[in-house]
């Protein structure tokens, strides 16, 4: 074993001597290699789709994609309008909703716009079924008409608590989008236009507060938060850690050398990520911070040893060689085990964790090589004097060492007790994946989402309920079961709203019985239900059909339960 360690020491000494002999070649080679590899960073882009958080084999994602291939997609932008006087059913507020409902079609990739103003209200007029927008020409509605519209809205299960808040003080406009998923700029384009419309609406109706949330806003918030962190957090971390390095080793040259190792390691890792076509997320975007931390650890080990050897009287060359020799094996073992640990993230089911592990592993590998090859060269080239003896710090470390040596049993017992206490708290950890809690309160998306959560639900649960076969969604037994399932969902306290086809068919049954409320129920005749559906679909305008609720051959319907800002445990 001793021969093994001696051979490693000899290798470290020979390597360091060679690096010093060819120092300028090593320096130029490192810079050129970093430039070439780092050029791949131009290919980096932020993922703007929540699907990036799931692998293609994820069963939940597969089920979700299957549902969206049958029905309409649920990528959306959700506007909520709240008047200062809390009276949502006024001419101004309804006019604002009417204007936004019309203008929202300008948002790129818009497939559908739903609001109280274009809700397809149905009623009977003699023997005719009338289907029309619930609100038209809102600016000229009389107080009596406004009151009538309010009564209809709060008594309509399909929009109450979904597009109209429970207390009637807020109205919503939901824009459904269908992204081709060809370029990463799709979501930012839609969000940008949505923000333009919000600003314009605020100018037209200054007494109305507008909040925006939805899946598209969430996707964009992830991207913006990641880019903001890379612009602010990473430079701040660089500055803080380098300042601490300067204070610890008390050498500007040492700090500069360490900075070079960190920069080249980080550039190498991010450049390789770009060549591999990795899409960054807030998770993988944290890789530079991790690389920075570990790269500085490698360099500090060598620099502290170097300062110690210089203090003992070794010349600069011998001190460099000896510091590398002493730290070669510890730095190597630490780096390799850390690399293996981060590569283990590839066993995660979430691709961003793969990317985090792989990017960090590359950066750590680069930092390991650079700390043993480039760092000694930089130290040799840059001026560095032997430090003055630091008696206070040495005395403090001496006392600490003596305390540890003199009290091993007490330390083992006390540390073990602390560990036991901390471990006992592990069962209290709860898994909670509330996406609204991912962001700091200073982020506008977080502020808007929290405000919307006071009025409406946030999290949709989607169900596709098959019938016995094509056309069988009109079967009374199926419709009764559909209604029972909807009632079961509504009974849950965390469910804010349930959108089910059974509510539509009950309303149509009432309409075609002269709006008699006694007929607000499931028809007993399947042929009658099918005819109701046909009449209703023929009356619907473009963009407001039932394709998002009923599949093509009418063999299944979609039920959406919208939950409050609930925890993951409550959702289960």
PDB file of C-alpha atoms in Angstrom, residues 366-530:
ATOM      1  CA  UNK A 366     -12.818  20.286 -15.447  1.00  0.00           C
ATOM      2  CA  UNK A 367     -12.161  21.895 -12.050  1.00  0.00           C
ATOM      3  CA  UNK A 368     -10.311  18.773 -10.894  1.00  0.00           C
ATOM      4  CA  UNK A 369      -8.007  18.770 -13.919  1.00  0.00           C
ATOM      5  CA  UNK A 370      -7.504  22.525 -13.869  1.00  0.00           C
ATOM      6  CA  UNK A 371      -6.722  22.675 -10.160  1.00  0.00           C
ATOM      7  CA  UNK A 372      -3.934  20.122 -10.651  1.00  0.00           C
ATOM      8  CA  UNK A 373      -2.675  21.423 -13.996  1.00  0.00           C
ATOM      9  CA  UNK A 374      -3.560  25.066 -14.587  1.00  0.00           C
ATOM     10  CA  UNK A 375      -3.601  26.340 -11.010  1.00  0.00           C
ATOM     11  CA  UNK A 376       0.084  25.479 -10.327  1.00  0.00           C
ATOM     12  CA  UNK A 377       1.026  27.191 -13.597  1.00  0.00           C
ATOM     13  CA  UNK A 378      -0.904  30.359 -12.738  1.00  0.00           C
ATOM     14  CA  UNK A 379       0.604  30.468  -9.258  1.00  0.00           C
ATOM     15  CA  UNK A 380       4.068  30.077 -10.724  1.00  0.00           C
ATOM     16  CA  UNK A 381       3.514  32.873 -13.269  1.00  0.00           C
ATOM     17  CA  UNK A 382       1.807  35.295 -10.900  1.00  0.00           C
ATOM     18  CA  UNK A 383       3.787  36.968  -8.097  1.00  0.00           C
ATOM     19  CA  UNK A 384       3.301  35.455  -4.659  1.00  0.00           C
ATOM     20  CA  UNK A 385       5.292  36.128  -1.500  1.00  0.00           C
ATOM     21  CA  UNK A 386       5.690  34.032   1.584  1.00  0.00           C
ATOM     22  CA  UNK A 387       2.968  35.052   4.053  1.00  0.00           C
ATOM     23  CA  UNK A 388       3.629  36.384   7.479  1.00  0.00           C
ATOM     24  CA  UNK A 389       3.074  34.027  10.365  1.00  0.00           C
ATOM     25  CA  UNK A 390      -0.505  34.167  11.587  1.00  0.00           C
ATOM     26  CA  UNK A 391      -0.053  33.356  15.244  1.00  0.00           C
ATOM     27  CA  UNK A 392      -3.657  34.067  16.271  1.00  0.00           C
ATOM     28  CA  UNK A 393      -5.255  31.757  13.724  1.00  0.00           C
ATOM     29  CA  UNK A 394      -2.659  29.047  14.317  1.00  0.00           C
ATOM     30  CA  UNK A 395      -3.187  29.298  18.076  1.00  0.00           C
ATOM     31  CA  UNK A 396      -6.963  29.001  17.611  1.00  0.00           C
ATOM     32  CA  UNK A 397      -6.598  25.921  15.413  1.00  0.00           C
ATOM     33  CA  UNK A 398      -4.138  24.462  17.897  1.00  0.00           C
ATOM     34  CA  UNK A 399      -6.659  24.846  20.724  1.00  0.00           C
ATOM     35  CA  UNK A 400      -9.437  23.343  18.625  1.00  0.00           C
ATOM     36  CA  UNK A 401      -7.262  20.363  17.714  1.00  0.00           C
ATOM     37  CA  UNK A 402      -6.289  19.790  21.329  1.00  0.00           C
ATOM     38  CA  UNK A 403      -9.935  19.969  22.425  1.00  0.00           C
ATOM     39  CA  UNK A 404     -10.940  17.336  19.845  1.00  0.00           C
ATOM     40  CA  UNK A 405      -8.055  15.026  20.786  1.00  0.00           C
ATOM     41  CA  UNK A 406      -8.706  15.374  24.520  1.00  0.00           C
ATOM     42  CA  UNK A 407     -12.485  14.852  24.384  1.00  0.00           C
ATOM     43  CA  UNK A 408     -13.206  12.141  21.806  1.00  0.00           C
ATOM     44  CA  UNK A 409     -15.886  10.291  23.807  1.00  0.00           C
ATOM     45  CA  UNK A 410     -17.759  13.430  24.795  1.00  0.00           C
ATOM     46  CA  UNK A 411     -17.752  14.661  21.202  1.00  0.00           C
ATOM     47  CA  UNK A 412     -18.932  11.314  19.818  1.00  0.00           C
ATOM     48  CA  UNK A 413     -21.783  11.129  22.328  1.00  0.00           C
ATOM     49  CA  UNK A 414     -22.890  14.749  21.893  1.00  0.00           C
ATOM     50  CA  UNK A 415     -22.686  14.674  18.106  1.00  0.00           C
ATOM     51  CA  UNK A 416     -24.571  11.359  18.034  1.00  0.00           C
ATOM     52  CA  UNK A 417     -27.342  12.820  20.196  1.00  0.00           C
ATOM     53  CA  UNK A 418     -27.638  15.851  17.937  1.00  0.00           C
ATOM     54  CA  UNK A 419     -27.805  13.563  14.891  1.00  0.00           C
ATOM     55  CA  UNK A 420     -30.500  11.408  16.496  1.00  0.00           C
ATOM     56  CA  UNK A 421     -32.599  14.465  17.305  1.00  0.00           C
ATOM     57  CA  UNK A 422     -32.252  15.775  13.766  1.00  0.00           C
ATOM     58  CA  UNK A 423     -32.961  12.371  12.185  1.00  0.00           C
ATOM     59  CA  UNK A 424     -36.101  12.029  14.299  1.00  0.00           C
ATOM     60  CA  UNK A 425     -37.489  15.087  12.527  1.00  0.00           C
ATOM     61  CA  UNK A 426     -37.231  13.523   9.057  1.00  0.00           C
ATOM     62  CA  UNK A 427     -40.761  12.005   9.188  1.00  0.00           C
ATOM     63  CA  UNK A 428     -42.116  15.539   9.539  1.00  0.00           C
ATOM     64  CA  UNK A 429     -40.920  16.408   6.053  1.00  0.00           C
ATOM     65  CA  UNK A 430     -43.872  16.666   3.681  1.00  0.00           C
ATOM     66  CA  UNK A 431     -43.744  16.465  -0.088  1.00  0.00           C
ATOM     67  CA  UNK A 432     -45.553  19.500  -1.435  1.00  0.00           C
ATOM     68  CA  UNK A 433     -45.362  20.353  -5.114  1.00  0.00           C
ATOM     69  CA  UNK A 434     -47.359  23.594  -5.283  1.00  0.00           C
ATOM     70  CA  UNK A 435     -46.012  25.349  -8.363  1.00  0.00           C
ATOM     71  CA  UNK A 436     -47.243  28.696  -7.115  1.00  0.00           C
ATOM     72  CA  UNK A 437     -44.813  28.348  -4.197  1.00  0.00           C
ATOM     73  CA  UNK A 438     -41.777  27.901  -6.455  1.00  0.00           C
ATOM     74  CA  UNK A 439     -41.314  31.633  -6.775  1.00  0.00           C
ATOM     75  CA  UNK A 440     -40.352  34.499  -4.516  1.00  0.00           C
ATOM     76  CA  UNK A 441     -43.055  37.011  -3.603  1.00  0.00           C
ATOM     77  CA  UNK A 442     -41.206  39.759  -5.462  1.00  0.00           C
ATOM     78  CA  UNK A 443     -41.946  37.984  -8.773  1.00  0.00           C
ATOM     79  CA  UNK A 444     -45.041  39.372 -10.508  1.00  0.00           C
ATOM     80  CA  UNK A 445     -46.301  35.916 -11.459  1.00  0.00           C
ATOM     81  CA  UNK A 446     -46.283  34.886  -7.804  1.00  0.00           C
ATOM     82  CA  UNK A 447     -48.107  38.073  -6.768  1.00  0.00           C
ATOM     83  CA  UNK A 448     -50.776  37.641  -9.436  1.00  0.00           C
ATOM     84  CA  UNK A 449     -51.245  33.937  -8.751  1.00  0.00           C
ATOM     85  CA  UNK A 450     -51.663  34.507  -5.015  1.00  0.00           C
ATOM     86  CA  UNK A 451     -54.256  37.173  -5.762  1.00  0.00           C
ATOM     87  CA  UNK A 452     -56.133  34.916  -8.176  1.00  0.00           C
ATOM     88  CA  UNK A 453     -56.060  32.068  -5.625  1.00  0.00           C
ATOM     89  CA  UNK A 454     -58.253  34.203  -3.361  1.00  0.00           C
ATOM     90  CA  UNK A 455     -60.996  34.166  -5.994  1.00  0.00           C
ATOM     91  CA  UNK A 456     -60.562  31.085  -8.169  1.00  0.00           C
ATOM     92  CA  UNK A 457     -59.035  27.628  -8.232  1.00  0.00           C
ATOM     93  CA  UNK A 458     -55.499  27.060  -9.485  1.00  0.00           C
ATOM     94  CA  UNK A 459     -54.829  23.388 -10.137  1.00  0.00           C
ATOM     95  CA  UNK A 460     -56.839  21.445 -12.749  1.00  0.00           C
ATOM     96  CA  UNK A 461     -57.356  17.695 -12.511  1.00  0.00           C
ATOM     97  CA  UNK A 462     -58.389  16.166 -15.837  1.00  0.00           C
ATOM     98  CA  UNK A 463     -60.442  13.003 -16.342  1.00  0.00           C
ATOM     99  CA  UNK A 464     -61.574  11.266 -19.517  1.00  0.00           C
ATOM    100  CA  UNK A 465     -64.613   9.092 -18.838  1.00  0.00           C
ATOM    101  CA  UNK A 466     -65.358   6.545 -21.583  1.00  0.00           C
ATOM    102  CA  UNK A 467     -68.842   5.269 -22.390  1.00  0.00           C
ATOM    103  CA  UNK A 468     -69.856   1.889 -23.798  1.00  0.00           C
ATOM    104  CA  UNK A 469     -68.970   2.933 -27.340  1.00  0.00           C
ATOM    105  CA  UNK A 470     -69.371   5.542 -30.103  1.00  0.00           C
ATOM    106  CA  UNK A 471     -72.342   7.827 -29.527  1.00  0.00           C
ATOM    107  CA  UNK A 472     -73.009   6.353 -26.127  1.00  0.00           C
ATOM    108  CA  UNK A 473     -72.388   9.524 -24.120  1.00  0.00           C
ATOM    109  CA  UNK A 474     -76.114  10.202 -24.558  1.00  0.00           C
ATOM    110  CA  UNK A 475     -77.019   6.987 -22.758  1.00  0.00           C
ATOM    111  CA  UNK A 476     -78.941   7.866 -19.543  1.00  0.00           C
ATOM    112  CA  UNK A 477     -76.936   5.408 -17.464  1.00  0.00           C
ATOM    113  CA  UNK A 478     -73.666   6.998 -18.593  1.00  0.00           C
ATOM    114  CA  UNK A 479     -74.989  10.501 -17.932  1.00  0.00           C
ATOM    115  CA  UNK A 480     -76.218   9.547 -14.461  1.00  0.00           C
ATOM    116  CA  UNK A 481     -72.824   8.041 -13.626  1.00  0.00           C
ATOM    117  CA  UNK A 482     -71.160  11.166 -15.001  1.00  0.00           C
ATOM    118  CA  UNK A 483     -73.322  13.311 -12.737  1.00  0.00           C
ATOM    119  CA  UNK A 484     -72.532  11.105  -9.724  1.00  0.00           C
ATOM    120  CA  UNK A 485     -68.830  11.407 -10.407  1.00  0.00           C
ATOM    121  CA  UNK A 486     -69.139  15.185 -10.707  1.00  0.00           C
ATOM    122  CA  UNK A 487     -71.060  15.322  -7.435  1.00  0.00           C
ATOM    123  CA  UNK A 488     -68.353  13.211  -5.780  1.00  0.00           C
ATOM    124  CA  UNK A 489     -65.694  15.692  -6.909  1.00  0.00           C
ATOM    125  CA  UNK A 490     -67.739  18.704  -5.801  1.00  0.00           C
ATOM    126  CA  UNK A 491     -68.132  17.215  -2.341  1.00  0.00           C
ATOM    127  CA  UNK A 492     -64.371  17.494  -1.776  1.00  0.00           C
ATOM    128  CA  UNK A 493     -63.548  20.684   0.102  1.00  0.00           C
ATOM    129  CA  UNK A 494     -60.420  21.391  -1.981  1.00  0.00           C
ATOM    130  CA  UNK A 495     -62.393  21.313  -5.256  1.00  0.00           C
ATOM    131  CA  UNK A 496     -63.362  24.800  -6.373  1.00  0.00           C
ATOM    132  CA  UNK A 497     -65.187  23.962  -9.593  1.00  0.00           C
ATOM    133  CA  UNK A 498     -66.149  20.982 -11.735  1.00  0.00           C
ATOM    134  CA  UNK A 499     -66.747  21.269 -15.468  1.00  0.00           C
ATOM    135  CA  UNK A 500     -68.780  18.319 -16.723  1.00  0.00           C
ATOM    136  CA  UNK A 501     -70.884  17.611 -19.807  1.00  0.00           C
ATOM    137  CA  UNK A 502     -73.699  16.468 -17.513  1.00  0.00           C
ATOM    138  CA  UNK A 503     -74.324  20.121 -16.575  1.00  0.00           C
ATOM    139  CA  UNK A 504     -74.747  21.040 -20.242  1.00  0.00           C
ATOM    140  CA  UNK A 505     -77.233  18.277 -20.965  1.00  0.00           C
ATOM    141  CA  UNK A 506     -79.277  19.117 -17.839  1.00  0.00           C
ATOM    142  CA  UNK A 507     -79.493  22.754 -18.900  1.00  0.00           C
ATOM    143  CA  UNK A 508     -80.563  21.780 -22.409  1.00  0.00           C
ATOM    144  CA  UNK A 509     -83.238  19.482 -20.998  1.00  0.00           C
ATOM    145  CA  UNK A 510     -84.582  22.389 -18.957  1.00  0.00           C
ATOM    146  CA  UNK A 511     -84.414  24.767 -21.953  1.00  0.00           C
ATOM    147  CA  UNK A 512     -86.373  22.417 -24.197  1.00  0.00           C
ATOM    148  CA  UNK A 513     -89.068  22.066 -21.559  1.00  0.00           C
ATOM    149  CA  UNK A 514     -89.882  25.782 -21.571  1.00  0.00           C
ATOM    150  CA  UNK A 515     -87.115  26.485 -19.033  1.00  0.00           C
ATOM    151  CA  UNK A 516     -89.028  24.593 -16.369  1.00  0.00           C
ATOM    152  CA  UNK A 517     -86.537  24.177 -13.463  1.00  0.00           C
ATOM    153  CA  UNK A 518     -88.085  20.787 -12.663  1.00  0.00           C
ATOM    154  CA  UNK A 519     -86.449  19.475 -15.837  1.00  0.00           C
ATOM    155  CA  UNK A 520     -82.923  20.497 -14.828  1.00  0.00           C
ATOM    156  CA  UNK A 521     -81.961  16.841 -14.763  1.00  0.00           C
ATOM    157  CA  UNK A 522     -80.637  14.044 -16.951  1.00  0.00           C
ATOM    158  CA  UNK A 523     -83.122  13.037 -19.705  1.00  0.00           C
ATOM    159  CA  UNK A 524     -84.377   9.463 -19.551  1.00  0.00           C
ATOM    160  CA  UNK A 525     -84.251   9.033 -23.331  1.00  0.00           C
ATOM    161  CA  UNK A 526     -80.866   8.642 -25.034  1.00  0.00           C
ATOM    162  CA  UNK A 527     -82.256   9.757 -28.405  1.00  0.00           C
ATOM    163  CA  UNK A 528     -83.548  12.906 -26.788  1.00  0.00           C
ATOM    164  CA  UNK A 529     -80.134  13.623 -25.246  1.00  0.00           C
ATOM    165  CA  UNK A 530     -78.460  13.086 -28.611  1.00  0.00           C
TER     166      UNK A 530
END
